[in-house]
Short mmCIF file of C-alpha atoms and ligand atoms in Angstrom, two decimals:
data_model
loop_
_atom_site.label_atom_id
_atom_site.label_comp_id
_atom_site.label_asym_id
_atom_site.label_seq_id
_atom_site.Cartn_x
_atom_site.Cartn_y
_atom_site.Cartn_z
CA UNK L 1 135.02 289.25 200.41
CA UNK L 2 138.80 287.65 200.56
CA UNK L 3 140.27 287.80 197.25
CA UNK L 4 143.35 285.35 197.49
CA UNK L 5 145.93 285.40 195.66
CA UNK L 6 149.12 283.30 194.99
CA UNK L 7 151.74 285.05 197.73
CA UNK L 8 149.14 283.62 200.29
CA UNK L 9 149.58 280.15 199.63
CA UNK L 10 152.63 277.73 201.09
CA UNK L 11 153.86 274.74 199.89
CA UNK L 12 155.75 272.15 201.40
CA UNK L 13 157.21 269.88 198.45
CA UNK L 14 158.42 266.54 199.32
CA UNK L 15 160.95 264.73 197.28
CA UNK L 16 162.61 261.68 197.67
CA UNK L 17 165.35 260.87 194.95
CA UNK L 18 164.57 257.40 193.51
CA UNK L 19 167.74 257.18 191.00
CA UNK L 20 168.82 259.42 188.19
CA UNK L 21 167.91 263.13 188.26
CA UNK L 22 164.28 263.77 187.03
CA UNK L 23 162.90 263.31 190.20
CA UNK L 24 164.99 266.42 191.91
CA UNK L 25 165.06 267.58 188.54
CA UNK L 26 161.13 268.60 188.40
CA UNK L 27 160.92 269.38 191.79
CA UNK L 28 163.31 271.99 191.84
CA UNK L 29 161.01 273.69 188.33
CA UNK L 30 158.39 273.25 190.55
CA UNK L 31 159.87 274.73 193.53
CA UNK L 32 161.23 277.82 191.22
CA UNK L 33 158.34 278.42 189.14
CA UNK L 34 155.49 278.69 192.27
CA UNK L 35 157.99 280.92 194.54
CA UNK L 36 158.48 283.51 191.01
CA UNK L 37 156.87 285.91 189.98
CA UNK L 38 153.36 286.04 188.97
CA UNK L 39 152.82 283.51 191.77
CA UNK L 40 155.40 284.84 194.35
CA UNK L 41 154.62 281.91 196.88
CA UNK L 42 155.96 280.62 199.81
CA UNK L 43 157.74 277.57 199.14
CA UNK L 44 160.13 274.80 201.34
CA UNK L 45 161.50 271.86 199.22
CA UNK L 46 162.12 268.94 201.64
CA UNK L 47 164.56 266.48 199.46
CA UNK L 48 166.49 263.68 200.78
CA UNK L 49 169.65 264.07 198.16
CA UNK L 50 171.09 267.21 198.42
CA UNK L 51 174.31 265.91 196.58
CA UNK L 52 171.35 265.53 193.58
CA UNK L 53 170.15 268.91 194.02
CA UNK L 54 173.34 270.27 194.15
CA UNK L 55 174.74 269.10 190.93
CA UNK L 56 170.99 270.49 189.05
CA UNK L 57 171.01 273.86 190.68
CA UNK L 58 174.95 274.45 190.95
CA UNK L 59 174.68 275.57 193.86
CA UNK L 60 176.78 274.45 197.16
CA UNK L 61 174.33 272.96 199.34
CA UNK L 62 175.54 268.93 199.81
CA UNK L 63 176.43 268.60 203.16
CA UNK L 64 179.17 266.87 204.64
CA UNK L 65 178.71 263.24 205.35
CA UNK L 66 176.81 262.67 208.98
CA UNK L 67 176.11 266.94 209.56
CA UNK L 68 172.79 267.46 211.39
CA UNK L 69 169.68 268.23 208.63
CA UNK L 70 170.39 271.47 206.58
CA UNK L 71 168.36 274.11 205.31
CA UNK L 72 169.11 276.89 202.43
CA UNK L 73 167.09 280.31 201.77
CA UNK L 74 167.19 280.97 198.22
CA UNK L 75 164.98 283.74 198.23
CA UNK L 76 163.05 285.08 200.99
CA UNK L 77 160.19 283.23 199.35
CA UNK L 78 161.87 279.57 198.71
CA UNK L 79 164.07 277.32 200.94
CA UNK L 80 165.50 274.09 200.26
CA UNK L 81 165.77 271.89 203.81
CA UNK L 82 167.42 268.37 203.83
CA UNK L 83 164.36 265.44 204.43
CA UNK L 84 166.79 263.79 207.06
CA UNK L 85 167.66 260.62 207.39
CA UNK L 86 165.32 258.20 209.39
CA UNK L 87 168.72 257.52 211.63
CA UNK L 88 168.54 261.18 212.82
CA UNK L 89 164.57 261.69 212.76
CA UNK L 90 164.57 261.10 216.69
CA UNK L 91 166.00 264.43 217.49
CA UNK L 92 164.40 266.44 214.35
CA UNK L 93 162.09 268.88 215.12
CA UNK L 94 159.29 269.55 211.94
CA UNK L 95 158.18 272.81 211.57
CA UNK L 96 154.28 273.85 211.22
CA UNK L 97 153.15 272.39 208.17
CA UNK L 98 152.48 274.96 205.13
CA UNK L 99 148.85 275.14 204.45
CA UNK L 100 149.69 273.07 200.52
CA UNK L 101 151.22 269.77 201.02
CA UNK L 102 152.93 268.66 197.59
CA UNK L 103 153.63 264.59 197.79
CA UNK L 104 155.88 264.17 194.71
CA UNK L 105 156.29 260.57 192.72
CA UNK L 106 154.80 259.01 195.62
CA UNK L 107 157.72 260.01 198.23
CA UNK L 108 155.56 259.64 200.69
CA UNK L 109 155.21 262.48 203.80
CA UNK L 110 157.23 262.26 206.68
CA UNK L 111 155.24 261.00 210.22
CA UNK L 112 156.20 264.51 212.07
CA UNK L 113 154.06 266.67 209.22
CA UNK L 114 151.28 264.11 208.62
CA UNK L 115 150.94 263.96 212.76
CA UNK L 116 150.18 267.77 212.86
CA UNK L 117 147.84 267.94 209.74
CA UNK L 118 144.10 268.79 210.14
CA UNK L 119 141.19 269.27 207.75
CA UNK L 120 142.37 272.90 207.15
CA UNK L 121 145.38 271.80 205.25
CA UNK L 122 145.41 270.74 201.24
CA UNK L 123 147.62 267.13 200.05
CA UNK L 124 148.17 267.00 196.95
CA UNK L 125 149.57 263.96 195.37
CA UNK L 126 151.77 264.84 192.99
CA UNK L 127 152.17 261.36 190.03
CA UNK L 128 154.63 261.35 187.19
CA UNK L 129 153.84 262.73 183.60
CA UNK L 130 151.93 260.75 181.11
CA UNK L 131 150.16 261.35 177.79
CA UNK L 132 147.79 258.28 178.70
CA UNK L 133 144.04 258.57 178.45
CA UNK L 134 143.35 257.73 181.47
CA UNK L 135 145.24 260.56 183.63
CA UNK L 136 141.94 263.10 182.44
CA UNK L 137 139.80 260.47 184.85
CA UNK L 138 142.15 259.89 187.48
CA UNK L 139 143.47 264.24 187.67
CA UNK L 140 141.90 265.89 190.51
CA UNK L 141 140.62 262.62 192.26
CA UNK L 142 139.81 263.62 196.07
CA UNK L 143 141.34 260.72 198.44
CA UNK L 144 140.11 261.51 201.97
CA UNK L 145 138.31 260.03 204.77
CA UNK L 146 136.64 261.45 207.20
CA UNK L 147 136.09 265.18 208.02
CA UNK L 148 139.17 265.93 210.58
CA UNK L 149 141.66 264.52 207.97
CA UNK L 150 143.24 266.66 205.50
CA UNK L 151 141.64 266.76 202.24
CA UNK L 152 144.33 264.66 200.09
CA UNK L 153 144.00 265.06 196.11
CA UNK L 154 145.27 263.12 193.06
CA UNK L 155 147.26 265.24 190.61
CA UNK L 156 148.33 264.59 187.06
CA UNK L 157 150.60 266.41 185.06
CA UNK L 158 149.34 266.07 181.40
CA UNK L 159 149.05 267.22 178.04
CA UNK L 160 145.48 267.99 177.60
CA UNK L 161 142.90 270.53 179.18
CA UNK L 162 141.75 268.03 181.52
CA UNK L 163 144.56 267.13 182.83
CA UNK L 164 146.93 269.02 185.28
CA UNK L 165 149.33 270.49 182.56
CA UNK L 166 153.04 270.84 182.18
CA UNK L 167 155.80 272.86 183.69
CA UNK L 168 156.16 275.74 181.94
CA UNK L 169 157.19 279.09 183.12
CA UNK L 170 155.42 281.78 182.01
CA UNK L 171 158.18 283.49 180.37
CA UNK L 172 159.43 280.31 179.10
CA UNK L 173 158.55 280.74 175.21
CA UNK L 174 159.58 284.18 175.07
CA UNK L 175 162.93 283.33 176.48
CA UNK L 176 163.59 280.82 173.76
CA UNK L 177 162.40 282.52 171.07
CA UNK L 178 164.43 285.41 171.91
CA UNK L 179 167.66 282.64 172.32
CA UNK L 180 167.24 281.06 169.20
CA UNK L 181 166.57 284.46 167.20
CA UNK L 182 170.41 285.05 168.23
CA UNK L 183 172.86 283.70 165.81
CA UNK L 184 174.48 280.30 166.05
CA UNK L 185 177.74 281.60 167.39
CA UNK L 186 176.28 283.97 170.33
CA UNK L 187 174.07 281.18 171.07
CA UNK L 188 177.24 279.33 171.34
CA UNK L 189 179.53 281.77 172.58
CA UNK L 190 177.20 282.46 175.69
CA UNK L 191 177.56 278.42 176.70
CA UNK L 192 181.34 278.38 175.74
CA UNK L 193 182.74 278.71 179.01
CA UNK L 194 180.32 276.98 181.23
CA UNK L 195 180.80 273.99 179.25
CA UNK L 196 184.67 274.13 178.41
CA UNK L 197 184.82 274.76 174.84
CA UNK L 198 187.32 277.09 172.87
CA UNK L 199 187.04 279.28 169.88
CA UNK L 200 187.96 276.32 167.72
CA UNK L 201 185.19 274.18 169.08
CA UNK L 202 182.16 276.78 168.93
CA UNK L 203 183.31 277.50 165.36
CA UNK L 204 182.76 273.53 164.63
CA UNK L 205 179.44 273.61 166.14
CA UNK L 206 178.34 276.78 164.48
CA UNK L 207 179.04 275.16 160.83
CA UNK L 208 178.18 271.34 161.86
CA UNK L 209 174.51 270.06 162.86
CA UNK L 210 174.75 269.51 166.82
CA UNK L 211 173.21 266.62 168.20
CA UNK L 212 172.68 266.28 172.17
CA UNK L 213 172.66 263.06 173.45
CA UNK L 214 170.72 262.36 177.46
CA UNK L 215 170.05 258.82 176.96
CA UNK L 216 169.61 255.76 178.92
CA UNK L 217 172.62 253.30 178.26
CA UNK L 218 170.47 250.77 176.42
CA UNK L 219 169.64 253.47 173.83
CA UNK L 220 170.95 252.04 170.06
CA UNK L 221 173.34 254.97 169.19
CA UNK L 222 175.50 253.22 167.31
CA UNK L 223 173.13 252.80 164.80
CA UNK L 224 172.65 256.37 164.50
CA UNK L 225 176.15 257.02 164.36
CA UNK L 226 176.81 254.50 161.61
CA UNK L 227 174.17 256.36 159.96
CA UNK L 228 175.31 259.64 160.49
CA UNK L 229 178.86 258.51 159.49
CA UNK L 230 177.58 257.60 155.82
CA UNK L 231 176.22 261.48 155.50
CA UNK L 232 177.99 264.11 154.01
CA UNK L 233 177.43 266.51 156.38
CA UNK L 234 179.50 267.57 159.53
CA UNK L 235 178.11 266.54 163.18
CA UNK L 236 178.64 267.02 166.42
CA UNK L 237 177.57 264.86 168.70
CA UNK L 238 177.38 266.57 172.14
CA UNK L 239 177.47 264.52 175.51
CA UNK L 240 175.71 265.44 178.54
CA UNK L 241 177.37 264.55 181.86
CA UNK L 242 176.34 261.00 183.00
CA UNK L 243 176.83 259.84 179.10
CA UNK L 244 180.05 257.91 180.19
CA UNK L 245 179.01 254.58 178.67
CA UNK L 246 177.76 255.79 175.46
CA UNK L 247 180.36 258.09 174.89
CA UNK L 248 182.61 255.28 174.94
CA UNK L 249 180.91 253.63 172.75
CA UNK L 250 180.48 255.87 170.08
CA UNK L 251 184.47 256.90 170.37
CA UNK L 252 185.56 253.40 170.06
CA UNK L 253 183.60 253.12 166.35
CA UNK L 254 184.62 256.60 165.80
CA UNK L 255 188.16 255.25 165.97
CA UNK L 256 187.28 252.49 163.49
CA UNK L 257 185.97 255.11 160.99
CA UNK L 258 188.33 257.11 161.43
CA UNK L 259 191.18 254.53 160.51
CA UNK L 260 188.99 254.09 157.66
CA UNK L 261 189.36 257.92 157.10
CA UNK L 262 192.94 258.65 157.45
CA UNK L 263 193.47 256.00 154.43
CA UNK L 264 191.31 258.13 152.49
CA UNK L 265 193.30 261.20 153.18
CA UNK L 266 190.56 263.45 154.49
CA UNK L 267 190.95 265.88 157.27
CA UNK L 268 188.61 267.11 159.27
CA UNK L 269 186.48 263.99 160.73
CA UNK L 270 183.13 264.58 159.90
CA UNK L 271 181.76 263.11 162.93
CA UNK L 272 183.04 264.14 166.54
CA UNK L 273 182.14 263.57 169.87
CA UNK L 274 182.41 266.59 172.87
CA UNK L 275 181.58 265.19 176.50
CA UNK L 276 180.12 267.90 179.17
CA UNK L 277 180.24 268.52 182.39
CA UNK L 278 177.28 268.68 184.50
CA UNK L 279 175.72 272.15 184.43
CA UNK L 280 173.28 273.76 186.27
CA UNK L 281 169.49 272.81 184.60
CA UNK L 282 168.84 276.80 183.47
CA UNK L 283 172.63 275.68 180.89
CA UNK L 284 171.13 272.11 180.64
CA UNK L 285 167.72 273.69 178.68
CA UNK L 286 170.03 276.05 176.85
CA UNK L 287 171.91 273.35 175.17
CA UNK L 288 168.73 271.73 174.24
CA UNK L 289 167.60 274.91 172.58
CA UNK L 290 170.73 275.53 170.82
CA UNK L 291 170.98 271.97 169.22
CA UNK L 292 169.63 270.93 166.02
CA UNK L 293 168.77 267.80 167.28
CA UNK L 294 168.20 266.39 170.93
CA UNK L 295 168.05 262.84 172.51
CA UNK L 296 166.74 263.39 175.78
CA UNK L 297 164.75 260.50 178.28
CA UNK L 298 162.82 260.16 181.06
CA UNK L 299 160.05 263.02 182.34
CA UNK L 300 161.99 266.63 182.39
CA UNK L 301 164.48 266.78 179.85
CA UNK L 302 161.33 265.61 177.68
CA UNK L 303 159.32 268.48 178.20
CA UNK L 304 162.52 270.36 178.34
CA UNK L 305 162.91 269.32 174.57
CA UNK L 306 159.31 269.83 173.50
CA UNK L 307 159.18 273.49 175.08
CA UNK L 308 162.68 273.58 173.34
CA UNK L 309 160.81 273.53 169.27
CA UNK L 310 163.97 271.67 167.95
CA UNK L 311 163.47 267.89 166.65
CA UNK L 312 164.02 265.65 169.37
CA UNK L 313 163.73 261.94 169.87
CA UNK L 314 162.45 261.27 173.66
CA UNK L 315 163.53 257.82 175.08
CA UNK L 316 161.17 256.86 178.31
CA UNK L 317 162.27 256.09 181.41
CA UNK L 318 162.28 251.84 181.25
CA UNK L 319 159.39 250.03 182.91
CA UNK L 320 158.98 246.26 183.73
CA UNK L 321 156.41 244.63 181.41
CA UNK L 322 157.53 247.17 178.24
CA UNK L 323 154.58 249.78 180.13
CA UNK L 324 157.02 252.59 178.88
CA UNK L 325 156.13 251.73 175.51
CA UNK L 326 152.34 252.57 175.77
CA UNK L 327 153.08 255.49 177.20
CA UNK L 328 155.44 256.49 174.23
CA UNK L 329 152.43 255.71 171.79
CA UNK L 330 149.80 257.54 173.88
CA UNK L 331 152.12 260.58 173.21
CA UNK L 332 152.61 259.98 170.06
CA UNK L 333 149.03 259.82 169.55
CA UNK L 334 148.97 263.72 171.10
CA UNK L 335 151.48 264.68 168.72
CA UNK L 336 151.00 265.50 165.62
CA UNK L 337 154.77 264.24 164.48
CA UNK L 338 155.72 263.92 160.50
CA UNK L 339 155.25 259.68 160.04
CA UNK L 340 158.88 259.02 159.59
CA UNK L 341 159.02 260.39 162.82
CA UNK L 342 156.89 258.55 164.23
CA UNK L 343 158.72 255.77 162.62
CA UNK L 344 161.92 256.61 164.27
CA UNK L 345 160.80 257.56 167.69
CA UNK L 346 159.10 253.83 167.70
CA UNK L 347 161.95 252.23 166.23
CA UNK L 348 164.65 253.71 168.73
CA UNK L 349 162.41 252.80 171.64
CA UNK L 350 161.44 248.88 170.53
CA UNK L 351 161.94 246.41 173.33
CA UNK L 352 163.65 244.12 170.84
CA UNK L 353 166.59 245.16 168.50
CA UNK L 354 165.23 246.70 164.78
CA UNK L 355 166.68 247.65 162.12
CA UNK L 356 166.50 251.21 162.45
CA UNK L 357 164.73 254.00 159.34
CA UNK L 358 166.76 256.98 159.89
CA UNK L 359 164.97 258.85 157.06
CA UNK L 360 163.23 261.02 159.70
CA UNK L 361 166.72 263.08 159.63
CA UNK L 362 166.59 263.80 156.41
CA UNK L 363 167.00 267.68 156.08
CA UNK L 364 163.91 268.47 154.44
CA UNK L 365 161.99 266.50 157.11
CA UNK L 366 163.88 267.59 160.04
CA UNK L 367 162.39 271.18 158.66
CA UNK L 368 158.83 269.63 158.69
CA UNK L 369 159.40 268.12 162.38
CA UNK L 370 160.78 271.41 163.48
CA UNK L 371 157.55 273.27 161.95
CA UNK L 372 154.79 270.65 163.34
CA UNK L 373 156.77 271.10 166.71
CA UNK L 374 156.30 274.72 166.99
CA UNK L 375 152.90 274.30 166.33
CA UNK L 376 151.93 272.15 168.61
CA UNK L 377 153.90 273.67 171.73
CA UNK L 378 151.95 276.73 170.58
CA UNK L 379 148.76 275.58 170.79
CA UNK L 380 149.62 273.38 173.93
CA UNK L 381 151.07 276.93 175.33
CA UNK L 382 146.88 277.95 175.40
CA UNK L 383 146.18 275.59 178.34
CA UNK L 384 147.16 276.26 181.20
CA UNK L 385 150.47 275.55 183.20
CA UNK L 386 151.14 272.80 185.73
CA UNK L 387 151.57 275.80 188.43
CA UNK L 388 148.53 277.48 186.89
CA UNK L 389 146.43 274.69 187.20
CA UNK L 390 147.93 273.62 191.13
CA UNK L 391 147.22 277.60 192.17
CA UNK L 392 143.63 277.41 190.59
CA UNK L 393 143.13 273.85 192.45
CA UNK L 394 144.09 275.30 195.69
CA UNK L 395 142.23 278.69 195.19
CA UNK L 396 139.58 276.61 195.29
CA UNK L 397 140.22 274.05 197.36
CA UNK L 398 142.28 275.64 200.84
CA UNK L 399 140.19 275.97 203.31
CA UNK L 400 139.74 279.99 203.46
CA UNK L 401 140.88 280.04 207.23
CA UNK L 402 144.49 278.52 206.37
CA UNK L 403 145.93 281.52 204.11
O1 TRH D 501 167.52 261.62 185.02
P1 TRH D 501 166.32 261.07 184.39
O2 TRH D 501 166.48 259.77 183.76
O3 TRH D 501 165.16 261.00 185.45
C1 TRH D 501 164.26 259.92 185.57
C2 TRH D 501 162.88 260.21 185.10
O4 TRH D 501 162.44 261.41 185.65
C3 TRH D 501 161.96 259.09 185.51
O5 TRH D 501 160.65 259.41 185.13
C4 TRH D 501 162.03 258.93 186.99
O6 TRH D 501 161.20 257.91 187.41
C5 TRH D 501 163.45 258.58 187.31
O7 TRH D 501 164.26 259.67 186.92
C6 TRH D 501 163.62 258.35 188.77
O8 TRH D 501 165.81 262.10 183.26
P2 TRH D 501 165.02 263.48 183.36
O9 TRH D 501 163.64 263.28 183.89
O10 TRH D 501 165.13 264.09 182.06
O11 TRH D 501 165.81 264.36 184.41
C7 TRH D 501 167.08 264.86 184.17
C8 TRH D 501 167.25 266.13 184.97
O12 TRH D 501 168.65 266.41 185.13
C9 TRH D 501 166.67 267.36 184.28
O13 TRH D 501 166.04 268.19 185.24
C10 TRH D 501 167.87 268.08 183.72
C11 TRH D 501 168.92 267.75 184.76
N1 TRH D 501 170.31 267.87 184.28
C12 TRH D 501 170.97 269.08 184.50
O14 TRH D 501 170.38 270.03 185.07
N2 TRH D 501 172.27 269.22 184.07
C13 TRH D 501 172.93 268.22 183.43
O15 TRH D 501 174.11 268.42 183.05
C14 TRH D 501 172.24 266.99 183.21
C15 TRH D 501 172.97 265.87 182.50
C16 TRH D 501 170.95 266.85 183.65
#
């Protein structure tokens, strides 16, 4: 009997970039986590942004404006290859399709794979992340016709066993617990150059509470920071590239306070504001686990968060008709959150303007968030992976002649 296992399969991924990041952004995990060890596939990642791509992984791969479609061997094992533009498709030559077809946030698949795809090849259609109920009945849906057609397969990512999982590498939880076990200042230290801090400023965020801020623009953080800015205590509020208009913001009522301050005589500010540059997404999840407290958005940086154990309010990713918001309360129906939590994460994420209960960041509950967190990411760390539960699906699903 054929025993098969991981290194057989290939993927093609397909990615188009809507807007923003998260759609390169989990592609790329995806991508990374399937080609690595204990899976060791073969992977191509077909993506029509490199400039995107480039910015997440760091590395140079944008091409210059009207160059013929590139491609980019990472490893033996994974390759990133530019999905060209329909203007040049004419002349572009597809390669034989990989056995796994991976259809990400419904990109579509270009005409020159799906024309040379038979019933021996596996299509999975790869949706966007929700904690809603229904994703346990749609997960693993077959979508075919006919017997000389691929067989084409509906695939959730999720929080629950019936679902298709999350991203997680398998070393993931060992990495961060073996990060966060460092002290402040290595933690610190180790990010200091990538993201253009001196001595002066690590020593700040080693004796301040560190908030990082990936938010959409409409997020209300100027009533956090008129919060914060009636606390004793020192923060840091760090930016994450792409922050322009909120870091703006919060400097120009930082400048109010601070006017305020200086007749008061007092020194140090007790609230400041550091923007970053864009780093490469291995820095982007290091940040995340080094802050005390993280405002992240949309699908990956949420996860990102969760898998990172620190408090973390998660903004979704705006949809018309305020559907974002159910899916915010079917996860925090999952989660077992402290209520004044709950509270906030509702509050900061209501359609219409509230006035805001900030008592969630109150140190002694900030402790019990952080605890409830690391509990739940443990026991959701028992189910199986997104890439666990894709390699199962196709163990049992690719036709045994295709490996
Ligand atoms: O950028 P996003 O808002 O992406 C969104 C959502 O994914 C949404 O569901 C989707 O429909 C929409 O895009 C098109 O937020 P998200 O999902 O957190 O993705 C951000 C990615 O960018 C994440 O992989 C981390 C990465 N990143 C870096 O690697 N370095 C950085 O410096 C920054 C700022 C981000």
């Amino acid at each position: 009997m054929l025993i098969r296992t991981p290194t057989m399969f290939s993927f093609d991924i397909f990615c188009r970039v809507i807007d923003n990041f998260g759609d390169a952004g989990v592609c790329w995990r995806l991508a990374n986590e399937l080609s690595s060890p204990p899976y060791q596939a073969q992977v191509r990642l077909w993506i029509d942004d490199l400039h995107t791509l480039q910015k997440i992984t760091q590395l140079a791969i944008a091409p210059p404006l009207h160059a013929p479609p590139l491609s980019y061997y990472i490893r033996p094992n994974l390759s990133i290859h530019q999905w060209p533009d329909p203007k040049l498709l004419h002349s572009f030559h597809w390669p034989r399709p990989h056995s796994i077809i991976v259809e990400t946030f419904a990109s579509g698949i270009p005409a020159g794979i799906q024309q040379q795809l038979t019933n021996q090849h596996l299509w999975i259609i790869l949706d966007h992340l929700s904690a809603e109920p229904w994703v346990e009945e749609c997960h693993a849906v077959p979508s075919y016709l006919g017997t000389s057609q691929p067989k084409k397969y509906f695939f959730y990512p999720g929080f629950t066993p019936k679902t298709g999982g999350l991203l997680r590498h398998p070393k993931l939880l060992s990495q961060i617990n073996d990060w966060q076990t460092r002290s402040r200042y290595w933690q610190w230290r180790q990010l200091a150059h990538h993201i253009k801090i001196d001595e002066h400023t690590i020593q700040r965020l080693c004796h301040s509470q560190v908030f990082f801020i990936f938010q959409y623009n409409h997020a209300p953080l100027i009533d956090l920071i008129n919060f914060l800015t009636l606390q004793n205590r020192p923060t840091t509020l760090l930016f994450a590239a792409d922050q322009d208009s909120l870091y703006q913001s919060a400097q120009h009522v930082l400048h109010t306070y601070s006017h305020h301050d200086s007749a008061n005589n007092s020194k140090e500010p007790k609230l400041s504001c550091i923007q970053l540059p864009f780093v490469s997404q291995a820095l982007f999840d290091r940040l995340l686990w080094s802050s005390d407290f993280n405002l992240v958005r949309g699908e990956d940086s949420w996860i990102r968060a969760l898998w990172a154990q620190k408090p973390f309010l998660w903004q979704p990713y705006p949809q018309s008709q305020a559907l974002h918001v159910h899916k915010l309360q079917a996860w925090l129906q999952l989660t077992p959150l402290p209520y004044a939590a709950r509270l906030l994460i509702s509050q900061w994420n209501n359609p219409a303007p509230v006035k805001i209960n900030f008592s969630a960041l109150h140190p002694t509950v900030l402790q019990h968030w952080r605890t409830r967190l690391q509990q739940h990411v443990y026991r959701l760390a028992t189910q199986p992976s997104l890439s666990e539960h894709l390699i199962a699906f196709c163990t049992e699903h690719v036709p045994s002649q295709n490996i």
